[in-house]
DNA sequence: ACCTGAACACCGTTCAAGT
DNA sequence: ACCTGAACACCGTTCAAGT
């Protein structure tokens, strides 16, 4: 006679985890252990299953990494509210990067052989910046200006995260100097 | 009786490879196969020995990666001749990055858990740029200006390499626009 | 002295077998 | 239907044994 916890013929077993839980655990492991530490086993263990079970929800480790990247851009998008100035946008961009450095790097500077988030996620994140740069540089230079600001901010943050500022000096002051100069540079 | 090729007691066997050859092979593999493809076995096979032999010249895979990063910065340094303008410097920087994208990324945007080249290598590479920015921005802003230019160029190239320019538009024109604006921005 | 095979503890991934 | 152990082909690294 079947008890509540035993197998009862053809009754489907309840799911022991979910894709959301897997991606969320993967994001935390990425920040704590780096990309090399993001293994199928570590993720599986974090959500309470064995590694092979992950393949029910995810096609491969690369697929999981792509989902992590997409969740990261999506979170970034919600942080970058429309209506902000270019300086606000840059500030929020940097704050996010310092909170989730590994995720930020995965999105903004992935290695050549790493999966990239779908274009639609990147477009959503750059939308509000484009509106801010249009105000400064004019509609016809909005894209160039947005790229210039994004490139600078991404490069700056990357150097900051990888300790590239070992020549000394005040990092905050260097950021403020850069924002000020960039904004002036793209203003028509 | 011993022949030429057989072991003759205590005579040391001639080295079958060298550290230079190992690092050089590793750099080529990095570009061709990515960091994940840079395995001790692939490097060993490229230089004609077995993986365990590499540990005679290299402490670990991470140590080898550090040596690769340092050789890459060193090559970059020799390319960045003193006396160049900021625009020249940026151009050469980008040309190098497009030739050795994986090495460039390893040096300029390493993940948090990757080995970094020693500071002396980075200092040597930034020296000529500091002299160029001093001419434009004045001695007291030379460092801030150099960081701003380097951050922008690194970010731009990173976006270019990772396909971040999928919103369309002319990448060369965007580069020229950025250089022009940056140079103007840091000029006193 | 340098190099190697064998071994160990890990990876990602597949698949038949369990419930 | 979901989950698992066992298996396979890989990793990095160590070490005793070969020359």
Tab-separated table of C-alpha atoms (C1' of nucleotides) in Angstrom:
chain	number	residue	atom	x	y	z
A	1	UNK	CA	0.000	0.000	0.000
A	2	UNK	CA	1.365	3.378	-1.088
A	3	UNK	CA	2.234	5.992	1.484
A	4	UNK	CA	2.322	9.720	0.706
A	5	UNK	CA	6.037	9.717	-0.021
A	6	UNK	CA	6.320	6.511	-2.011
A	7	UNK	CA	5.909	6.017	-5.745
A	8	UNK	CA	2.295	5.519	-6.750
A	9	UNK	CA	2.352	4.179	-10.273
A	10	UNK	CA	2.000	6.912	-12.876
A	11	UNK	CA	1.715	9.938	-10.628
A	12	UNK	CA	4.231	12.584	-11.723
A	13	UNK	CA	6.692	13.591	-9.028
A	14	UNK	CA	6.589	17.271	-8.030
A	15	UNK	CA	9.471	19.377	-9.384
A	16	UNK	CA	12.338	19.709	-6.962
A	17	UNK	CA	13.657	22.928	-8.513
A	18	UNK	CA	12.929	25.466	-11.265
A	19	UNK	CA	14.750	27.344	-14.005
A	20	UNK	CA	14.473	30.595	-12.049
A	21	UNK	CA	16.009	29.004	-8.993
A	22	UNK	CA	18.821	27.546	-11.092
A	23	UNK	CA	19.650	30.851	-12.789
A	24	UNK	CA	19.483	32.714	-9.505
A	25	UNK	CA	21.817	30.223	-7.815
A	26	UNK	CA	24.150	30.383	-10.808
A	27	UNK	CA	24.319	34.190	-10.549
A	28	UNK	CA	25.259	34.004	-6.879
A	29	UNK	CA	27.903	31.350	-7.515
A	30	UNK	CA	29.311	33.407	-10.385
A	31	UNK	CA	29.862	36.357	-8.055
A	32	UNK	CA	31.243	34.245	-5.220
A	33	UNK	CA	33.436	31.790	-7.115
A	34	UNK	CA	33.983	33.280	-10.529
A	35	UNK	CA	33.122	31.744	-13.875
A	36	UNK	CA	35.426	28.781	-13.303
A	37	UNK	CA	33.592	28.039	-10.061
A	38	UNK	CA	30.257	28.068	-11.853
A	39	UNK	CA	30.060	24.332	-12.442
A	40	UNK	CA	27.018	22.191	-13.076
A	41	UNK	CA	27.765	20.400	-9.849
A	42	UNK	CA	27.994	23.549	-7.733
A	43	UNK	CA	24.731	24.855	-9.171
A	44	UNK	CA	22.998	21.514	-8.768
A	45	UNK	CA	24.144	21.246	-5.192
A	46	UNK	CA	22.897	24.790	-4.484
A	47	UNK	CA	19.384	23.960	-5.696
A	48	UNK	CA	19.323	20.512	-4.108
A	49	UNK	CA	19.559	18.155	-7.063
A	50	UNK	CA	22.295	16.243	-8.881
A	51	UNK	CA	24.091	17.676	-11.887
A	52	UNK	CA	22.363	15.533	-14.542
A	53	UNK	CA	18.976	16.881	-13.428
A	54	UNK	CA	19.913	20.376	-14.573
A	55	UNK	CA	19.776	19.190	-18.168
A	56	UNK	CA	15.998	18.967	-17.850
A	57	UNK	CA	15.839	22.808	-17.725
A	58	UNK	CA	19.048	23.902	-19.412
A	59	UNK	CA	20.668	22.692	-22.598
A	60	UNK	CA	24.272	22.969	-21.481
A	61	UNK	CA	26.589	24.939	-19.206
A	62	UNK	CA	26.994	27.546	-21.963
A	63	UNK	CA	23.225	27.849	-22.177
A	64	UNK	CA	23.083	28.437	-18.426
A	65	UNK	CA	25.786	31.095	-18.723
A	66	UNK	CA	23.747	32.829	-21.410
A	67	UNK	CA	20.676	32.805	-19.161
A	68	UNK	CA	22.782	34.300	-16.371
A	69	UNK	CA	23.979	37.042	-18.713
A	70	UNK	CA	20.439	37.791	-19.845
A	71	UNK	CA	19.087	37.943	-16.288
A	72	UNK	CA	21.920	40.325	-15.459
A	73	UNK	CA	21.178	42.733	-18.330
A	74	UNK	CA	17.529	42.569	-17.457
A	75	UNK	CA	18.219	43.615	-13.892
A	76	UNK	CA	20.465	46.379	-15.177
A	77	UNK	CA	17.675	47.589	-17.448
A	78	UNK	CA	15.257	47.982	-14.572
A	79	UNK	CA	17.853	50.071	-12.762
A	80	UNK	CA	18.387	52.472	-15.643
A	81	UNK	CA	15.207	54.494	-15.513
A	82	UNK	CA	14.231	56.694	-18.448
A	83	UNK	CA	14.489	60.405	-17.763
A	84	UNK	CA	17.891	60.223	-16.106
A	85	UNK	CA	20.755	62.423	-17.246
A	86	UNK	CA	23.872	60.974	-18.842
A	87	UNK	CA	25.729	61.449	-15.556
A	88	UNK	CA	22.951	59.671	-13.638
A	89	UNK	CA	22.967	56.873	-16.143
A	90	UNK	CA	26.740	56.456	-15.815
A	91	UNK	CA	26.490	56.494	-12.020
A	92	UNK	CA	23.839	53.823	-11.909
A	93	UNK	CA	25.759	51.763	-14.465
A	94	UNK	CA	28.834	51.856	-12.254
A	95	UNK	CA	26.916	51.156	-9.039
A	96	UNK	CA	25.441	48.051	-10.628
A	97	UNK	CA	28.857	46.916	-11.857
A	98	UNK	CA	30.382	47.240	-8.397
A	99	UNK	CA	27.527	45.227	-6.917
A	100	UNK	CA	27.706	42.419	-9.468
A	101	UNK	CA	31.208	42.632	-10.907
A	102	UNK	CA	31.344	39.155	-12.399
A	103	UNK	CA	27.897	39.471	-13.959
A	104	UNK	CA	28.778	42.882	-15.311
A	105	UNK	CA	31.928	41.571	-16.908
A	106	UNK	CA	30.045	38.623	-18.359
A	107	UNK	CA	27.652	41.020	-20.066
A	108	UNK	CA	29.980	43.839	-21.069
A	109	UNK	CA	33.292	42.079	-21.732
A	110	UNK	CA	32.678	38.389	-22.366
A	111	UNK	CA	35.535	36.344	-23.762
A	112	UNK	CA	35.409	35.468	-27.441
A	113	UNK	CA	34.085	31.969	-26.834
A	114	UNK	CA	31.455	32.872	-24.253
A	115	UNK	CA	27.728	33.047	-24.972
A	116	UNK	CA	26.284	36.522	-25.385
A	117	UNK	CA	22.851	37.726	-24.261
A	118	UNK	CA	20.256	38.137	-26.998
A	119	UNK	CA	20.243	41.527	-28.731
A	120	UNK	CA	16.812	42.414	-27.390
A	121	UNK	CA	18.171	42.500	-23.841
A	122	UNK	CA	20.997	44.852	-24.774
A	123	UNK	CA	18.655	47.109	-26.730
A	124	UNK	CA	16.329	47.505	-23.770
A	125	UNK	CA	19.239	48.521	-21.546
A	126	UNK	CA	20.599	51.180	-23.906
A	127	UNK	CA	17.249	52.738	-24.736
A	128	UNK	CA	17.124	55.344	-21.945
A	129	UNK	CA	20.754	56.376	-22.528
A	130	UNK	CA	19.989	57.043	-26.181
A	131	UNK	CA	17.313	59.479	-25.151
A	132	UNK	CA	19.679	61.264	-22.787
A	133	UNK	CA	22.456	61.583	-25.361
A	134	UNK	CA	19.993	62.818	-27.983
A	135	UNK	CA	19.315	65.805	-25.752
A	136	UNK	CA	23.026	66.606	-25.492
A	137	UNK	CA	24.402	65.706	-28.920
A	138	UNK	CA	21.334	65.954	-31.122
A	139	UNK	CA	19.335	63.115	-32.649
A	140	UNK	CA	21.827	62.409	-35.431
A	141	UNK	CA	24.731	61.932	-33.008
A	142	UNK	CA	22.786	60.211	-30.242
A	143	UNK	CA	24.078	56.750	-31.142
A	144	UNK	CA	27.731	57.773	-31.480
A	145	UNK	CA	27.512	59.707	-28.229
A	146	UNK	CA	25.866	56.815	-26.383
A	147	UNK	CA	28.563	54.475	-27.628
A	148	UNK	CA	31.285	56.842	-26.538
A	149	UNK	CA	29.872	57.164	-23.034
A	150	UNK	CA	29.198	53.432	-22.703
A	151	UNK	CA	32.671	52.560	-23.974
A	152	UNK	CA	34.312	54.930	-21.531
A	153	UNK	CA	32.228	53.812	-18.556
A	154	UNK	CA	32.715	50.124	-19.365
A	155	UNK	CA	36.454	50.578	-19.808
A	156	UNK	CA	36.760	52.618	-16.635
A	157	UNK	CA	34.826	50.121	-14.552
A	158	UNK	CA	36.750	47.212	-16.063
A	159	UNK	CA	40.028	48.855	-15.088
A	160	UNK	CA	38.678	49.604	-11.645
A	161	UNK	CA	37.515	46.018	-11.132
A	162	UNK	CA	40.729	44.457	-12.359
A	163	UNK	CA	42.898	46.734	-10.257
A	164	UNK	CA	44.101	48.733	-13.245
A	165	UNK	CA	44.377	51.868	-11.142
A	166	UNK	CA	47.559	50.856	-9.409
A	167	UNK	CA	49.333	54.001	-10.484
A	168	UNK	CA	47.712	55.664	-7.497
A	169	UNK	CA	45.400	58.651	-7.452
A	170	UNK	CA	41.790	59.017	-6.410
A	171	UNK	CA	39.470	56.706	-8.373
A	172	UNK	CA	36.346	58.695	-7.502
A	173	UNK	CA	37.994	61.885	-8.689
A	174	UNK	CA	39.069	60.167	-11.909
A	175	UNK	CA	35.474	59.044	-12.481
A	176	UNK	CA	34.102	62.545	-11.884
A	177	UNK	CA	36.758	64.036	-14.145
A	178	UNK	CA	35.835	61.545	-16.882
A	179	UNK	CA	32.070	62.083	-16.617
A	180	UNK	CA	32.474	65.826	-16.741
A	181	UNK	CA	34.799	65.702	-19.741
A	182	UNK	CA	32.696	63.170	-21.604
A	183	UNK	CA	29.486	65.086	-21.139
A	184	UNK	CA	31.185	68.261	-22.345
A	185	UNK	CA	32.711	66.383	-25.288
A	186	UNK	CA	29.426	65.011	-26.612
A	187	UNK	CA	27.478	68.225	-26.088
A	188	UNK	CA	26.819	69.986	-29.360
B	1	UNK	CA	77.153	-0.816	-25.331
B	2	UNK	CA	75.527	2.613	-25.488
B	3	UNK	CA	74.530	4.129	-28.804
B	4	UNK	CA	74.164	7.862	-29.401
B	5	UNK	CA	70.471	7.858	-28.604
B	6	UNK	CA	70.471	5.607	-25.569
B	7	UNK	CA	70.912	6.571	-21.951
B	8	UNK	CA	74.576	6.768	-20.945
B	9	UNK	CA	74.575	6.763	-17.167
B	10	UNK	CA	74.654	10.257	-15.698
B	11	UNK	CA	74.658	12.356	-18.851
B	12	UNK	CA	71.840	14.947	-18.670
B	13	UNK	CA	69.352	14.706	-21.485
B	14	UNK	CA	69.082	17.816	-23.705
B	15	UNK	CA	65.981	19.942	-23.116
B	16	UNK	CA	63.139	19.124	-25.444
B	17	UNK	CA	61.476	22.528	-25.093
B	18	UNK	CA	61.896	25.910	-23.406
B	19	UNK	CA	59.850	28.417	-21.440
B	20	UNK	CA	59.819	30.802	-24.405
B	21	UNK	CA	58.506	28.097	-26.689
B	22	UNK	CA	55.826	27.172	-24.161
B	23	UNK	CA	54.617	30.750	-23.692
B	24	UNK	CA	54.650	31.374	-27.424
B	25	UNK	CA	52.624	28.211	-28.102
B	26	UNK	CA	50.233	29.167	-25.304
B	27	UNK	CA	49.664	32.597	-26.848
B	28	UNK	CA	48.813	31.053	-30.213
B	29	UNK	CA	46.454	28.543	-28.654
B	30	UNK	CA	44.781	31.308	-26.644
B	31	UNK	CA	43.967	33.187	-29.839
B	32	UNK	CA	42.871	30.087	-31.737
B	33	UNK	CA	40.907	28.238	-29.076
B	34	UNK	CA	40.141	30.746	-26.356
B	35	UNK	CA	41.109	30.583	-22.708
B	36	UNK	CA	39.143	27.372	-22.179
B	37	UNK	CA	41.106	25.766	-25.011
B	38	UNK	CA	44.379	26.754	-23.397
B	39	UNK	CA	44.942	23.480	-21.547
B	40	UNK	CA	48.179	22.033	-20.266
B	41	UNK	CA	47.683	19.154	-22.654
B	42	UNK	CA	47.175	21.331	-25.737
B	43	UNK	CA	50.263	23.401	-24.904
B	44	UNK	CA	52.330	20.309	-24.158
B	45	UNK	CA	51.288	18.702	-27.404
B	46	UNK	CA	52.167	21.884	-29.323
B	47	UNK	CA	55.714	21.898	-27.965
B	48	UNK	CA	56.172	18.152	-28.256
B	49	UNK	CA	56.122	16.947	-24.671
B	50	UNK	CA	53.564	15.516	-22.240
B	51	UNK	CA	51.572	17.703	-19.886
B	52	UNK	CA	53.472	16.808	-16.691
B	53	UNK	CA	56.729	18.027	-18.259
B	54	UNK	CA	55.418	21.588	-18.386
B	55	UNK	CA	55.612	21.746	-14.606
B	56	UNK	CA	59.405	21.821	-14.897
B	57	UNK	CA	59.179	25.364	-16.342
B	58	UNK	CA	55.830	26.638	-15.087
B	59	UNK	CA	54.303	26.467	-11.655
B	60	UNK	CA	50.704	25.956	-12.730
B	61	UNK	CA	48.232	26.758	-15.477
B	62	UNK	CA	47.508	30.096	-13.795
B	63	UNK	CA	51.214	30.852	-13.778
B	64	UNK	CA	51.359	30.109	-17.497
B	65	UNK	CA	48.393	32.412	-18.080
B	66	UNK	CA	50.195	35.167	-16.197
B	67	UNK	CA	53.280	34.683	-18.368
B	68	UNK	CA	51.085	34.892	-21.458
B	69	UNK	CA	49.558	38.142	-20.184
B	70	UNK	CA	52.993	39.605	-19.460
B	71	UNK	CA	54.377	38.652	-22.866
B	72	UNK	CA	51.313	40.294	-24.418
B	73	UNK	CA	51.759	43.607	-22.565
B	74	UNK	CA	55.434	43.533	-23.399
B	75	UNK	CA	54.698	43.198	-27.105
B	76	UNK	CA	52.140	45.991	-26.812
B	77	UNK	CA	54.767	48.202	-25.150
B	78	UNK	CA	57.187	47.829	-28.044
B	79	UNK	CA	54.408	48.864	-30.410
B	80	UNK	CA	53.587	52.055	-28.548
B	81	UNK	CA	56.541	54.216	-29.444
B	82	UNK	CA	57.217	57.393	-27.487
B	83	UNK	CA	56.585	60.592	-29.406
B	84	UNK	CA	53.235	59.486	-30.815
B	85	UNK	CA	50.143	61.642	-30.464
B	86	UNK	CA	47.165	60.521	-28.393
B	87	UNK	CA	45.324	59.617	-31.602
B	88	UNK	CA	48.309	57.590	-32.841
B	89	UNK	CA	48.543	55.855	-29.520
B	90	UNK	CA	44.851	54.962	-29.601
B	91	UNK	CA	45.155	53.690	-33.174
B	92	UNK	CA	48.077	51.425	-32.390
B	93	UNK	CA	46.335	50.209	-29.253
B	94	UNK	CA	43.308	49.214	-31.283
B	95	UNK	CA	45.333	47.632	-34.089
B	96	UNK	CA	47.103	45.450	-31.563
B	97	UNK	CA	43.801	44.467	-29.949
B	98	UNK	CA	42.313	43.403	-33.274
B	99	UNK	CA	45.394	41.305	-34.026
B	100	UNK	CA	45.459	39.561	-30.646
B	101	UNK	CA	41.927	39.903	-29.300
B	102	UNK	CA	42.130	37.160	-26.693
B	103	UNK	CA	45.497	38.347	-25.399
B	104	UNK	CA	44.242	41.910	-25.311
B	105	UNK	CA	41.229	40.918	-23.297
B	106	UNK	CA	43.373	38.849	-20.951
B	107	UNK	CA	45.471	41.939	-20.229
B	108	UNK	CA	42.840	44.670	-20.217
B	109	UNK	CA	39.720	42.912	-18.929
B	110	UNK	CA	40.707	39.763	-17.058
B	111	UNK	CA	38.052	38.057	-14.975
B	112	UNK	CA	38.217	38.525	-11.223
B	113	UNK	CA	39.894	35.178	-10.616
B	114	UNK	CA	42.477	35.401	-13.408
B	115	UNK	CA	46.156	36.188	-12.863
B	116	UNK	CA	47.224	39.730	-13.700
B	117	UNK	CA	50.527	40.809	-15.245
B	118	UNK	CA	53.023	42.417	-12.872
B	119	UNK	CA	52.652	46.180	-12.429
B	120	UNK	CA	56.011	46.899	-14.068
B	121	UNK	CA	54.692	45.611	-17.394
B	122	UNK	CA	51.635	47.840	-17.266
B	123	UNK	CA	53.682	50.865	-16.259
B	124	UNK	CA	55.997	50.454	-19.224
B	125	UNK	CA	53.032	50.322	-21.603
B	126	UNK	CA	51.372	53.497	-20.294
B	127	UNK	CA	54.536	55.589	-20.116
B	128	UNK	CA	54.417	57.051	-23.657
B	129	UNK	CA	50.703	57.847	-23.390
B	130	UNK	CA	51.320	59.825	-20.219
B	131	UNK	CA	53.753	62.017	-22.093
B	132	UNK	CA	51.241	62.589	-24.880
B	133	UNK	CA	48.402	63.513	-22.510
B	134	UNK	CA	50.675	65.841	-20.534
B	135	UNK	CA	51.084	67.899	-23.686
B	136	UNK	CA	47.319	68.172	-24.122
B	137	UNK	CA	45.988	68.392	-20.586
B	138	UNK	CA	48.968	69.722	-18.644
B	139	UNK	CA	51.240	67.814	-16.286
B	140	UNK	CA	48.800	67.859	-13.386
B	141	UNK	CA	45.988	66.269	-15.414
B	142	UNK	CA	48.145	63.906	-17.455
B	143	UNK	CA	47.200	60.844	-15.385
B	144	UNK	CA	43.452	61.549	-15.340
B	145	UNK	CA	43.531	62.218	-19.068
B	146	UNK	CA	45.495	59.051	-19.826
B	147	UNK	CA	43.034	57.021	-17.786
B	148	UNK	CA	40.096	58.575	-19.580
B	149	UNK	CA	41.539	57.787	-22.989
B	150	UNK	CA	42.597	54.276	-22.026
B	151	UNK	CA	39.215	53.546	-20.460
B	152	UNK	CA	37.376	54.722	-23.544
B	153	UNK	CA	39.627	52.864	-25.990
B	154	UNK	CA	39.496	49.663	-23.935
B	155	UNK	CA	35.742	49.838	-23.619
B	156	UNK	CA	35.263	50.609	-27.280
B	157	UNK	CA	37.490	47.756	-28.413
B	158	UNK	CA	35.863	45.388	-25.949
B	159	UNK	CA	32.447	46.233	-27.368
B	160	UNK	CA	33.775	45.873	-30.882
B	161	UNK	CA	35.317	42.475	-30.149
B	162	UNK	CA	32.260	41.119	-28.403
B	163	UNK	CA	29.903	42.280	-31.126
B	164	UNK	CA	28.444	45.064	-29.009
B	165	UNK	CA	27.889	47.230	-32.053
B	166	UNK	CA	24.879	45.339	-33.281
B	167	UNK	CA	22.749	48.450	-33.337
B	168	UNK	CA	24.225	49.151	-36.745
B	169	UNK	CA	26.211	52.145	-37.857
B	170	UNK	CA	29.796	52.504	-39.017
B	171	UNK	CA	32.291	51.273	-36.408
B	172	UNK	CA	35.220	53.150	-37.977
B	173	UNK	CA	33.232	56.366	-37.935
B	174	UNK	CA	32.280	55.782	-34.307
B	175	UNK	CA	35.961	55.308	-33.449
B	176	UNK	CA	36.970	58.488	-35.235
B	177	UNK	CA	34.128	60.394	-33.592
B	178	UNK	CA	35.254	59.126	-30.181
B	179	UNK	CA	38.946	59.927	-30.686
B	180	UNK	CA	38.147	63.414	-31.858
B	181	UNK	CA	35.792	64.088	-28.952
B	182	UNK	CA	38.120	62.587	-26.375
B	183	UNK	CA	41.121	64.566	-27.536
B	184	UNK	CA	39.073	67.752	-27.461
B	185	UNK	CA	37.719	66.855	-24.026
B	186	UNK	CA	41.101	66.411	-22.378
B	187	UNK	CA	42.702	69.410	-24.038
B	188	UNK	CA	43.152	72.286	-21.636
C	1	DA	C1'	68.156	16.372	-15.123
C	2	DC	C1'	64.394	15.934	-17.865
C	3	DC	C1'	60.565	13.282	-19.227
C	4	DT	C1'	56.805	9.944	-18.779
C	5	DG	C1'	52.735	6.758	-17.393
C	6	DA	C1'	49.776	6.048	-13.878
C	7	DA	C1'	46.977	7.867	-10.520
C	8	DC	C1'	43.766	11.168	-8.140
C	9	DA	C1'	40.152	14.363	-7.770
C	10	DC	C1'	37.697	16.842	-10.491
C	11	DC	C1'	34.934	18.583	-14.918
C	12	DG	C1'	30.537	18.338	-18.656
C	13	DT	C1'	27.427	15.283	-20.580
C	14	DT	C1'	24.700	11.027	-21.710
C	15	DC	C1'	21.695	7.377	-20.599
C	16	DA	C1'	19.575	3.429	-18.681
C	17	DA	C1'	17.242	2.514	-14.535
C	18	DG	C1'	14.552	3.965	-10.506
C	19	DT	C1'	10.272	6.101	-8.442
D	1	DA	C1'	7.849	13.078	-15.633
D	2	DC	C1'	11.586	14.013	-12.946
D	3	DC	C1'	15.606	12.386	-10.796
D	4	DT	C1'	19.695	9.507	-10.104
D	5	DG	C1'	24.095	6.475	-10.364
D	6	DA	C1'	27.194	4.906	-13.452
D	7	DA	C1'	29.863	5.725	-17.274
D	8	DC	C1'	32.756	8.309	-20.720
D	9	DA	C1'	36.039	11.524	-22.253
D	10	DC	C1'	38.152	15.042	-20.625
D	11	DC	C1'	40.661	18.465	-17.142
D	12	DG	C1'	45.010	20.028	-13.623
D	13	DT	C1'	48.381	18.185	-10.809
D	14	DT	C1'	51.505	14.885	-8.332
D	15	DC	C1'	54.883	11.411	-8.161
D	16	DA	C1'	57.418	7.286	-8.622
D	17	DA	C1'	59.894	5.228	-12.238
D	18	DG	C1'	62.469	5.453	-16.581
D	19	DT	C1'	66.534	7.144	-19.378
